[in-house]
Each structure stands twice: as C-alpha cells, then as structure tokens.
Tab-separated table of C-alpha atoms and ligand atoms in Angstrom:
chain	number	residue	atom	x	y	z
A	816	MET	CA	-25.506	48.464	-79.195
A	817	THR	CA	-27.023	51.010	-81.915
A	818	TRP	CA	-27.351	50.427	-85.123
A	819	HIS	CA	-24.946	53.243	-85.577
A	820	ASP	CA	-22.647	50.502	-84.345
A	821	ARG	CA	-23.077	47.880	-87.034
A	822	VAL	CA	-21.970	50.578	-89.581
A	823	VAL	CA	-19.642	47.805	-91.346
A	824	PRO	CA	-15.858	49.198	-91.546
A	825	SER	CA	-15.454	48.687	-95.841
A	826	VAL	CA	-17.512	49.636	-98.686
A	827	LYS	CA	-17.390	47.725	-102.031
A	828	THR	CA	-18.307	49.448	-105.167
A	829	PRO	CA	-18.156	47.338	-108.664
A	830	ARG	CA	-14.553	47.943	-109.040
A	831	LEU	CA	-13.132	48.945	-105.896
A	832	THR	CA	-12.747	47.830	-102.292
A	833	LEU	CA	-12.534	50.568	-99.436
A	834	ARG	CA	-11.427	49.548	-96.149
A	835	PRO	CA	-9.234	51.201	-93.502
A	836	PHE	CA	-5.557	51.534	-93.588
A	837	THR	CA	-3.457	49.044	-91.950
A	838	LEU	CA	0.282	49.342	-91.503
A	839	ASP	CA	0.611	47.014	-94.168
A	840	ASP	CA	-0.357	49.956	-96.376
A	841	THR	CA	2.750	52.048	-95.504
A	842	ASP	CA	4.699	52.139	-98.687
A	843	ALA	CA	1.802	52.202	-100.579
A	844	LEU	CA	0.654	55.442	-98.951
A	845	PHE	CA	4.677	56.880	-98.768
A	846	ASP	CA	4.583	56.019	-102.688
A	847	LEU	CA	1.018	57.935	-103.077
A	848	MET	CA	2.008	60.997	-100.681
A	849	SER	CA	5.898	61.643	-101.844
A	850	ARG	CA	4.402	62.356	-104.856
A	851	PRO	CA	4.393	66.403	-105.502
A	852	GLU	CA	1.320	66.065	-107.828
A	853	VAL	CA	-0.226	64.656	-105.324
A	854	ALA	CA	0.619	66.168	-102.046
A	855	ARG	CA	0.795	69.424	-103.424
A	856	TRP	CA	-3.124	69.650	-103.230
A	857	SER	CA	-2.811	67.704	-99.860
A	858	GLY	CA	-2.668	69.825	-96.004
A	859	ARG	CA	0.330	71.811	-96.419
A	860	GLY	CA	1.391	71.032	-99.930
A	861	VAL	CA	4.911	68.833	-98.807
A	862	PRO	CA	5.361	65.879	-100.274
A	863	MET	CA	6.109	62.969	-98.240
A	864	VAL	CA	9.957	62.599	-97.957
A	865	ASP	CA	10.502	60.186	-95.400
A	866	ARG	CA	8.431	56.674	-94.908
A	867	GLN	CA	8.169	57.298	-91.240
A	868	GLU	CA	5.624	60.097	-92.176
A	869	ALA	CA	3.765	57.271	-93.307
A	870	VAL	CA	3.592	55.241	-90.573
A	871	GLU	CA	2.462	58.329	-88.468
A	872	ARG	CA	-0.116	59.141	-90.707
A	873	ILE	CA	-2.014	55.859	-90.730
A	874	GLU	CA	-1.435	55.432	-86.916
A	875	ARG	CA	-3.736	59.023	-86.702
A	876	MET	CA	-6.060	57.702	-89.146
A	877	PRO	CA	-8.467	57.049	-85.937
A	878	VAL	CA	-8.012	60.472	-84.255
A	879	ARG	CA	-8.770	61.735	-87.747
A	880	ARG	CA	-11.807	59.417	-88.712
A	881	GLY	CA	-13.379	61.547	-85.328
A	882	ASP	CA	-16.394	60.062	-83.307
A	883	HIS	CA	-19.404	59.044	-85.857
A	884	PRO	CA	-19.061	55.774	-86.971
A	885	ALA	CA	-19.502	55.803	-90.476
A	886	ALA	CA	-16.495	57.747	-90.859
A	887	ASP	CA	-12.615	56.654	-91.705
A	888	VAL	CA	-9.995	57.332	-93.776
A	889	PHE	CA	-10.573	54.394	-96.352
A	890	ALA	CA	-7.380	53.070	-98.513
A	891	VAL	CA	-9.057	52.702	-102.210
A	892	VAL	CA	-8.345	48.808	-103.514
A	893	PRO	CA	-9.366	47.768	-106.765
A	894	HIS	CA	-10.278	44.658	-107.275
A	895	ASP	CA	-7.764	43.602	-109.431
A	896	VAL	CA	-4.782	44.610	-107.603
A	897	GLU	CA	-3.384	44.203	-103.505
A	898	ALA	CA	-2.023	47.259	-102.591
A	899	PRO	CA	-4.199	50.549	-101.864
A	900	VAL	CA	-4.096	53.134	-105.269
A	901	GLY	CA	-5.194	55.950	-103.245
A	902	MET	CA	-7.166	57.406	-100.288
A	903	ALA	CA	-11.066	58.341	-99.741
A	904	VAL	CA	-11.970	59.935	-96.702
A	905	LEU	CA	-15.139	60.729	-94.596
A	906	VAL	CA	-14.047	62.751	-91.630
A	907	PRO	CA	-14.831	65.717	-89.950
A	908	VAL	CA	-13.852	68.677	-91.212
A	909	PRO	CA	-12.210	71.341	-89.041
A	910	SER	CA	-13.813	74.931	-88.985
A	911	SER	CA	-11.544	77.933	-88.987
A	912	GLU	CA	-11.114	79.997	-86.110
A	913	GLY	CA	-13.830	81.738	-85.387
A	914	PHE	CA	-16.259	79.364	-87.177
A	915	ASP	CA	-18.556	76.911	-84.966
A	916	ARG	CA	-19.059	74.067	-87.292
A	917	ASP	CA	-19.308	70.386	-86.980
A	918	ASP	CA	-19.559	69.335	-90.652
A	919	HIS	CA	-18.273	66.459	-92.631
A	920	GLU	CA	-16.003	66.391	-95.873
A	921	ILE	CA	-15.715	63.673	-98.203
A	922	GLY	CA	-12.085	63.532	-99.937
A	923	TRP	CA	-10.246	62.211	-102.600
A	924	HIS	CA	-6.212	61.102	-103.263
A	925	LEU	CA	-5.515	58.580	-105.911
A	926	HIS	CA	-2.296	57.322	-107.500
A	927	PRO	CA	-1.367	58.931	-110.941
A	928	ASP	CA	-1.487	55.521	-112.145
A	929	VAL	CA	-4.913	55.696	-112.325
A	930	TRP	CA	-6.428	59.166	-112.673
A	931	GLY	CA	-9.084	59.167	-115.459
A	932	ARG	CA	-10.533	55.642	-114.754
A	933	GLY	CA	-13.702	57.522	-112.557
A	934	TYR	CA	-12.093	55.547	-109.311
A	935	ALA	CA	-12.330	58.961	-107.538
A	936	THR	CA	-16.220	59.506	-108.522
A	937	GLU	CA	-16.813	55.639	-107.838
A	938	ALA	CA	-15.008	55.595	-104.401
A	939	ALA	CA	-16.823	59.135	-103.768
A	940	LYS	CA	-20.443	57.667	-104.643
A	941	ALA	CA	-19.696	54.937	-102.311
A	942	LEU	CA	-18.987	57.497	-99.627
A	943	VAL	CA	-21.625	59.487	-100.097
A	944	GLU	CA	-24.413	56.977	-99.965
A	945	ARG	CA	-22.937	55.326	-96.473
A	946	ALA	CA	-22.774	58.995	-94.915
A	947	PHE	CA	-26.428	59.588	-95.877
A	948	THR	CA	-27.390	56.108	-95.066
A	949	ALA	CA	-25.810	56.866	-91.565
A	950	GLY	CA	-27.874	59.975	-91.179
A	951	ILE	CA	-24.920	62.419	-91.704
A	952	PRO	CA	-27.403	65.366	-93.222
A	953	GLU	CA	-24.922	67.178	-95.476
A	954	LEU	CA	-21.483	66.531	-96.753
A	955	TYR	CA	-18.884	68.950	-97.773
A	956	ALA	CA	-15.582	68.925	-100.455
A	957	VAL	CA	-12.504	71.715	-100.104
A	958	THR	CA	-10.622	72.028	-102.783
A	959	ASN	CA	-7.558	74.227	-103.541
A	960	PRO	CA	-8.766	76.819	-105.990
A	961	ASP	CA	-6.371	75.998	-108.435
A	962	ASN	CA	-7.562	72.159	-107.860
A	963	VAL	CA	-9.381	71.320	-111.076
A	964	ARG	CA	-9.278	67.744	-111.172
A	965	SER	CA	-11.058	67.637	-107.478
A	966	GLN	CA	-13.580	70.247	-108.488
A	967	ALA	CA	-14.450	67.834	-111.352
A	968	VAL	CA	-14.884	65.316	-109.000
A	969	CYS	CA	-17.278	68.034	-107.354
A	970	ALA	CA	-19.241	68.442	-110.404
A	971	ARG	CA	-19.614	64.553	-110.871
A	972	LEU	CA	-20.890	64.359	-107.515
A	973	GLY	CA	-23.655	66.948	-108.389
A	974	MET	CA	-22.314	68.665	-105.193
A	975	THR	CA	-23.191	72.602	-105.115
A	976	ASP	CA	-20.773	74.858	-105.572
A	977	LEU	CA	-19.982	77.221	-102.646
A	978	GLY	CA	-17.209	79.297	-103.860
A	979	LEU	CA	-14.774	80.568	-101.819
A	980	ARG	CA	-15.523	79.570	-98.452
A	981	HIS	CA	-13.421	80.809	-95.198
A	982	ASP	CA	-15.081	78.579	-92.778
A	983	TRP	CA	-12.552	75.485	-92.869
A	984	TYR	CA	-8.914	74.671	-92.155
A	985	ASP	CA	-8.301	78.551	-91.617
A	986	ARG	CA	-8.162	79.141	-95.264
A	987	GLU	CA	-9.558	80.034	-98.695
A	988	LEU	CA	-10.542	76.990	-100.096
A	989	ARG	CA	-13.027	76.557	-103.021
A	990	ALA	CA	-15.834	74.750	-101.148
A	991	PHE	CA	-18.458	72.578	-102.425
A	992	ARG	CA	-22.232	71.047	-100.693
A	993	LEU	CA	-23.822	67.730	-101.399
A	994	ASP	CA	-27.681	67.362	-98.987
A	995	ARG	CA	-29.151	64.182	-97.849
A	996	PRO	CA	-31.876	63.984	-100.643
B	1004	COA	C1	-8.585	64.768	-107.580
B	1004	COA	C2	-8.006	63.156	-108.521
B	1004	COA	C3	-8.409	62.402	-107.209
B	1004	COA	C4	-9.456	62.863	-109.418
B	1004	COA	O1	-9.204	62.016	-110.143
B	1004	COA	P1	-9.746	61.388	-111.870
B	1004	COA	O2	-9.252	60.451	-111.887
B	1004	COA	O3	-9.443	62.434	-112.710
B	1004	COA	O4	-10.841	61.783	-111.338
B	1004	COA	P2	-12.331	60.489	-111.467
B	1004	COA	O5	-12.104	59.111	-110.675
B	1004	COA	O6	-13.729	61.268	-111.522
B	1004	COA	O7	-11.930	60.278	-113.118
B	1004	COA	C5	-12.637	61.067	-113.950
B	1004	COA	C6	-11.898	60.835	-115.342
B	1004	COA	O8	-11.656	59.256	-115.729
B	1004	COA	C7	-12.424	59.183	-116.962
B	1004	COA	N1	-13.326	57.713	-116.979
B	1004	COA	C8	-12.167	56.853	-117.465
B	1004	COA	N2	-13.088	55.504	-117.160
B	1004	COA	C9	-14.115	55.654	-116.654
B	1004	COA	C10	-14.865	55.249	-115.961
B	1004	COA	N3	-14.845	53.853	-116.021
B	1004	COA	N4	-16.143	55.596	-114.919
B	1004	COA	C11	-16.184	56.885	-114.995
B	1004	COA	N5	-14.965	58.017	-115.255
B	1004	COA	C12	-14.091	57.209	-116.084
B	1004	COA	C13	-13.762	60.261	-116.765
B	1004	COA	O9	-14.046	60.062	-118.561
B	1004	COA	C14	-12.633	61.480	-116.451
B	1004	COA	O10	-11.453	61.722	-117.182
B	1004	COA	P3	-11.794	63.282	-117.859
B	1004	COA	O11	-11.109	63.785	-116.555
B	1004	COA	O12	-10.621	63.069	-119.140
B	1004	COA	O13	-12.839	64.097	-117.828
B	1004	COA	C15	-6.727	63.289	-108.882
B	1004	COA	O14	-6.887	63.907	-109.889
B	1004	COA	C16	-5.567	62.956	-107.815
B	1004	COA	O15	-5.158	62.245	-106.825
B	1004	COA	N6	-5.041	64.089	-107.372
B	1004	COA	C17	-4.272	65.032	-106.648
B	1004	COA	C18	-5.056	64.670	-105.368
B	1004	COA	C19	-5.650	65.117	-105.615
B	1004	COA	O16	-6.064	66.712	-105.856
B	1004	COA	N7	-7.112	65.529	-104.550
B	1004	COA	C20	-8.260	66.419	-103.748
B	1004	COA	C21	-7.767	67.257	-102.475
B	1004	COA	S1	-9.014	68.187	-102.431
C-alpha cells in the first residue's frame, strides 16, 4: 500500500463535513440541481427535472472522481444538519479537443438557502489543502464568464485569474489557477 491509498475519504472543517455521496443523498442532490439558479452554472445549464437524474449522477461519481486517491465528488454537510446542502469537487477537468492537459479542478455548488455563509470557501480551502498534501501540483477552477459569485470564491482562495480560456470542456470559460506553495 502506498501513502496515497491511505487518503481518508472524508474531510472535516470547522463547520462542515465533506464526504462521498451515497444514494441516501438523492433527494438532497435533486433539490440542489433542480434549482435553476444553481443548475444554470453547471454542465449544460439545465436543471434536473426527474429524481432519477440525481440517482444517475451519484452512480457516475466514482467515474467522475478519476484515479487520483485524493480526488472525489464531496457532499457538503454542515455539522448541525443531516442532509447535504451542496457539493464540492476535486476532480480531473476534461481537456478540450486539441488540448492535451492533465489537470484537476475544484468546484462548488450550494443550495441557495446557505449562500452567503462562507461555506463554499471553507469547503474549497479544505480541498485545496487535501490536493496539495496529496501531491497535486496545481489546481484550476473554471467558471462561466458571467458567474461572478463563483469567481468571488476563486478570489477568496487567492487563485490567479487566467482570463478567458478554451483549454477545458470545449467551451470558453474564465479560468483560475492555484499553485502548490
Ligand atoms: C458559487 C457559490 C457556491 C458561492 O457561494 P457563496 O456562499 O456566495 O460563497 P462563499 O462560501 O465564499 O461565501 C461568501 C459570502 O459569505 C459571507 N459570510 C458570512 N459568514 C461568513 C463566514 N463565517 N465566513 C466567511 N464568509 C462568510 C461573506 O461575507 C460573503 O458574502 P458576500 O457574498 O455578500 O460577499 C454559490 O453562489 C452557488 O452555489 N452558486 C450556484 C452554483 C455555481 O455557480 N457553482 C459554481 C460553478 S463554477
């Protein structure tokens, strides 16, 4: 066993636990991703309309997390509640066609009821530490150019603004990078 194999599956912060999703989180994930104000910034930008989509999303997470032992799709669970209020990711970011990159991204989606509490930044800081401790040399965040709330999280993390880039997801996105100290 290498030390990588011992990366623990969950992360604790002062207010949050980040842990892998299970199918018991289906309703919470559906509630999150069926909201237009959340879904508009994710993937195709289309809200979920059927609970089964959340089941399938959770079932795909082991593929989405990729091979790095520190990476995962994490449910964000405040210590005072049972169900997740969001999702935070440390995952491989797909290169655009014609780009041969091998990068990891961090990302965040929170239920609107808990925006404005600092949870996204708190979760992301923990994933940054997890990634750098596990040897990932640099992290990216890729945002819709209009997503100022998400770009504000990147700024709070001290990420470098790379401007508009086409390197990932076959789209023009405003990208941010953080290098391991
Ligand atoms: C992007 C998103 C996660 C940002 O959430 P957020 O709550 O605004 O971000 P943070 O966790 O960094 O919280 C910062 C805010 O909490 C406030 N705050 C309150 N208590 C705080 C505390 N104890 N610690 C830190 N900040 C606190 C900050 O002052 C700041 O407020 P402001 O927005 O008025 O400046 C959220 O808007 C979201 O889920 N959007 C939809 C999905 C999305 O866009 N995902 C990103 C795709 S790239």
